[in-house]
N, CA, C and O atoms as a MOPAC input file, in Angstrom:
PM7 MOZYME 1SCF
protein

 N    122.43200 1    92.85900 1   139.74900 1
 C    122.40600 1    94.19000 1   139.14200 1
 C    122.94100 1    94.15900 1   137.70900 1
 O    122.34900 1    94.75300 1   136.80800 1
 N    124.06000 1    93.46700 1   137.50600 1
 C    124.62200 1    93.35900 1   136.15500 1
 C    123.63600 1    92.65100 1   135.22700 1
 O    123.48300 1    93.02500 1   134.06500 1
 N    122.97600 1    91.63200 1   135.75200 1
 C    121.97500 1    90.90100 1   134.96900 1
 C    120.86000 1    91.83300 1   134.50500 1
 O    120.41000 1    91.76500 1   133.36100 1
 N    120.41900 1    92.71000 1   135.41800 1
 C    119.34800 1    93.65300 1   135.10700 1
 C    119.77000 1    94.60900 1   133.99300 1
 O    118.98900 1    94.89900 1   133.08600 1
 N    120.99600 1    95.09200 1   134.06700 1
 C    121.50100 1    96.00400 1   133.02800 1
 C    121.59100 1    95.27700 1   131.68600 1
 O    121.24800 1    95.82600 1   130.63900 1
 N    122.05700 1    94.03800 1   131.74100 1
 C    122.14800 1    93.24500 1   130.51700 1
 C    120.76600 1    93.05300 1   129.89900 1
 O    120.60500 1    93.11700 1   128.68100 1
 N    119.78300 1    92.81800 1   130.74600 1
 C    118.40900 1    92.64700 1   130.28500 1
 C    117.90800 1    93.92300 1   129.60800 1
 O    117.26000 1    93.86900 1   128.56300 1
 N    118.21400 1    95.06300 1   130.21400 1
 C    117.80000 1    96.35100 1   129.65200 1
 C    118.39900 1    96.57000 1   128.26500 1
 O    117.77800 1    97.19600 1   127.40600 1
 N    119.59600 1    96.05600 1   128.05200 1
 C    120.24600 1    96.21800 1   126.74900 1
 C    119.69500 1    95.20800 1   125.74000 1
 O    119.45100 1    95.54600 1   124.58200 1
 N    119.50300 1    93.96700 1   126.19200 1
 C    119.11500 1    92.90500 1   125.26900 1
 C    117.68000 1    93.03000 1   124.77400 1
 O    117.40300 1    92.74400 1   123.60900 1
 N    116.76900 1    93.45100 1   125.63800 1
 C    115.35200 1    93.46700 1   125.24900 1
 C    115.08800 1    94.40100 1   124.06300 1
 O    114.44600 1    93.97500 1   123.10300 1
 N    115.55700 1    95.66100 1   124.08700 1
 C    115.31800 1    96.51900 1   122.91600 1
 C    115.96800 1    95.98000 1   121.64400 1
 O    115.38200 1    96.06600 1   120.56400 1
 N    117.16700 1    95.43000 1   121.76400 1
 C    117.85000 1    94.87300 1   120.59500 1
 C    117.03700 1    93.72500 1   120.01400 1
 O    116.86800 1    93.62900 1   118.79900 1
 N    116.53100 1    92.85000 1   120.88800 1
 C    115.74800 1    91.69900 1   120.44700 1
 C    114.46700 1    92.14600 1   119.73800 1
 O    114.14300 1    91.64300 1   118.66300 1
 N    113.74100 1    93.09300 1   120.34200 1
 C    112.49000 1    93.55300 1   119.73700 1
 C    112.77100 1    94.29500 1   118.43400 1
 O    111.97300 1    94.23200 1   117.49900 1
 N    113.90000 1    94.99500 1   118.36800 1
 C    114.27800 1    95.70100 1   117.14000 1
 C    114.52400 1    94.70000 1   116.01200 1
 O    114.07400 1    94.90300 1   114.88400 1
 N    115.24500 1    93.61300 1   116.32600 1
 C    115.50200 1    92.59500 1   115.31100 1
 C    114.20400 1    91.94300 1   114.85300 1
 O    114.02400 1    91.67000 1   113.66600 1
 N    113.28800 1    91.69200 1   115.81300 1
 C    111.99500 1    91.09500 1   115.45800 1
 C    111.24000 1    92.00300 1   114.49100 1
 O    110.69700 1    91.53100 1   113.49200 1
 N    111.20400 1    93.30300 1   114.78400 1
 C    110.47000 1    94.22100 1   113.92100 1
 C    111.14500 1    94.32100 1   112.55500 1
 O    110.46800 1    94.47800 1   111.53900 1
 N    112.46400 1    94.23100 1   112.52500 1
 C    113.16900 1    94.23100 1   111.24400 1
 C    112.78300 1    93.01000 1   110.42200 1
 O    112.55600 1    93.11500 1   109.21600 1
 N    112.70600 1    91.84100 1   111.07600 1
 C    112.30300 1    90.62200 1   110.37700 1
 C    110.89100 1    90.77100 1   109.82800 1
 O    110.61900 1    90.39600 1   108.68800 1
 N    109.99600 1    91.32000 1   110.64200 1
 C    108.61800 1    91.50700 1   110.20700 1
 C    108.56900 1    92.45400 1   109.01500 1
 O    107.83100 1    92.21800 1   108.05900 1
 N    109.34900 1    93.51800 1   109.07300 1
 C    109.38500 1    94.47800 1   107.97600 1
 C    109.89600 1    93.83400 1   106.69500 1
 O    109.33000 1    94.04700 1   105.62300 1
 N    110.96100 1    93.04800 1   106.79900 1
 C    111.52100 1    92.43900 1   105.60100 1
 C    110.55600 1    91.40200 1   105.02900 1
 O    110.46000 1    91.25500 1   103.81100 1
 N    109.84100 1    90.68200 1   105.89600 1
 C    108.82800 1    89.73200 1   105.41600 1
 C    107.73300 1    90.47800 1   104.66800 1
 O    107.31900 1    90.06500 1   103.58500 1
 N    107.26600 1    91.58200 1   105.25100 1
 C    106.21000 1    92.38500 1   104.63500 1
 C    106.69100 1    92.94400 1   103.30500 1
 O    105.96000 1    92.93700 1   102.31500 1
 N    107.93200 1    93.42900 1   103.29400 1
 C    108.50100 1    93.97200 1   102.06700 1
 C    108.60400 1    92.91200 1   100.98200 1
 O    108.33700 1    93.18100 1    99.81100 1
 N    108.99100 1    91.71300 1   101.37800 1
 C    109.12600 1    90.62700 1   100.41400 1
 C    107.76200 1    90.27500 1    99.82800 1
 O    107.63300 1    90.05600 1    98.62300 1
 N    106.74300 1    90.22100 1   100.69200 1
 C    105.39500 1    89.90500 1   100.22700 1
 C    104.92400 1    90.95100 1    99.22500 1
 O    104.33500 1    90.61400 1    98.19700 1
 N    105.18700 1    92.23700 1    99.53100 1
 C    104.78400 1    93.30200 1    98.61400 1
 C    105.51800 1    93.17400 1    97.28700 1
 O    104.92800 1    93.37600 1    96.22600 1
 N    106.79500 1    92.84100 1    97.34300 1
 C    107.58400 1    92.69400 1    96.12100 1
 C    107.01000 1    91.57600 1    95.25300 1
 O    106.92600 1    91.71600 1    94.03300 1
 N    106.61800 1    90.47300 1    95.87800 1
 C    106.04400 1    89.35200 1    95.13300 1
 C    104.72300 1    89.76700 1    94.48900 1
 O    104.46200 1    89.43400 1    93.33300 1
 N    103.89300 1    90.49300 1    95.23600 1
 C    102.62000 1    90.96200 1    94.68400 1
 C    102.86000 1    91.86400 1    93.47500 1
 O    102.17700 1    91.74200 1    92.45900 1
 N    103.82900 1    92.76800 1    93.58800 1
 C    104.14000 1    93.66100 1    92.47400 1
 C    104.60200 1    92.86900 1    91.25900 1
 O    104.20400 1    93.16300 1    90.13200 1
 N    105.44000 1    91.86700 1    91.48900 1
 C    105.92100 1    91.04300 1    90.37900 1
 C    104.76500 1    90.34200 1    89.68500 1
 O    104.72900 1    90.26200 1    88.45700 1
 N    103.81600 1    89.83200 1    90.47100 1
 C    102.65100 1    89.15800 1    89.88700 1
 C    101.86700 1    90.13000 1    89.01400 1
 O    101.47400 1    89.79200 1    87.89700 1
 N    101.64000 1    91.34500 1    89.52800 1
 C    100.88900 1    92.33600 1    88.75800 1
 C    101.61200 1    92.67800 1    87.46700 1
 O    100.98700 1    92.78900 1    86.41200 1
 N    102.93300 1    92.84700 1    87.54700 1
 C    103.71000 1    93.18600 1    86.35300 1
 C    103.64500 1    92.04800 1    85.34300 1
 O    103.45300 1    92.28800 1    84.15100 1
 N    103.80300 1    90.81000 1    85.81000 1
 C    103.71200 1    89.65400 1    84.91900 1
 C    102.34700 1    89.60100 1    84.24700 1
 O    102.24600 1    89.29900 1    83.05800 1
 N    101.29800 1    89.89400 1    85.00800 1
 C     99.94000 1    89.84300 1    84.48000 1
 C     99.74800 1    90.88700 1    83.38600 1
 O     99.11400 1    90.61600 1    82.36500 1
 N    100.29900 1    92.08600 1    83.60300 1
 C    100.14400 1    93.15300 1    82.61500 1
 C    100.93900 1    92.86000 1    81.35600 1
 O    100.52400 1    93.24400 1    80.26200 1
 N    102.07300 1    92.18900 1    81.49100 1
 C    102.90700 1    91.89000 1    80.32200 1
 C    102.24200 1    90.82200 1    79.45400 1
 O    102.26000 1    90.92100 1    78.22700 1
 N    101.66100 1    89.81200 1    80.08000 1
 C    101.10400 1    88.68300 1    79.32500 1
 C     99.76000 1    88.98600 1    78.68700 1
 O     99.18300 1    88.12300 1    78.02500 1

């Protein structure tokens, strides 16, 4: 029973961290694209 409760707590936390990682990766990619566009416009 304790194991089941622990599982209920851990699974949402784990998936939340995964989605945060995905978001930060996506954000980083967008930031790089923006930097490229800005560099292109400056040069």
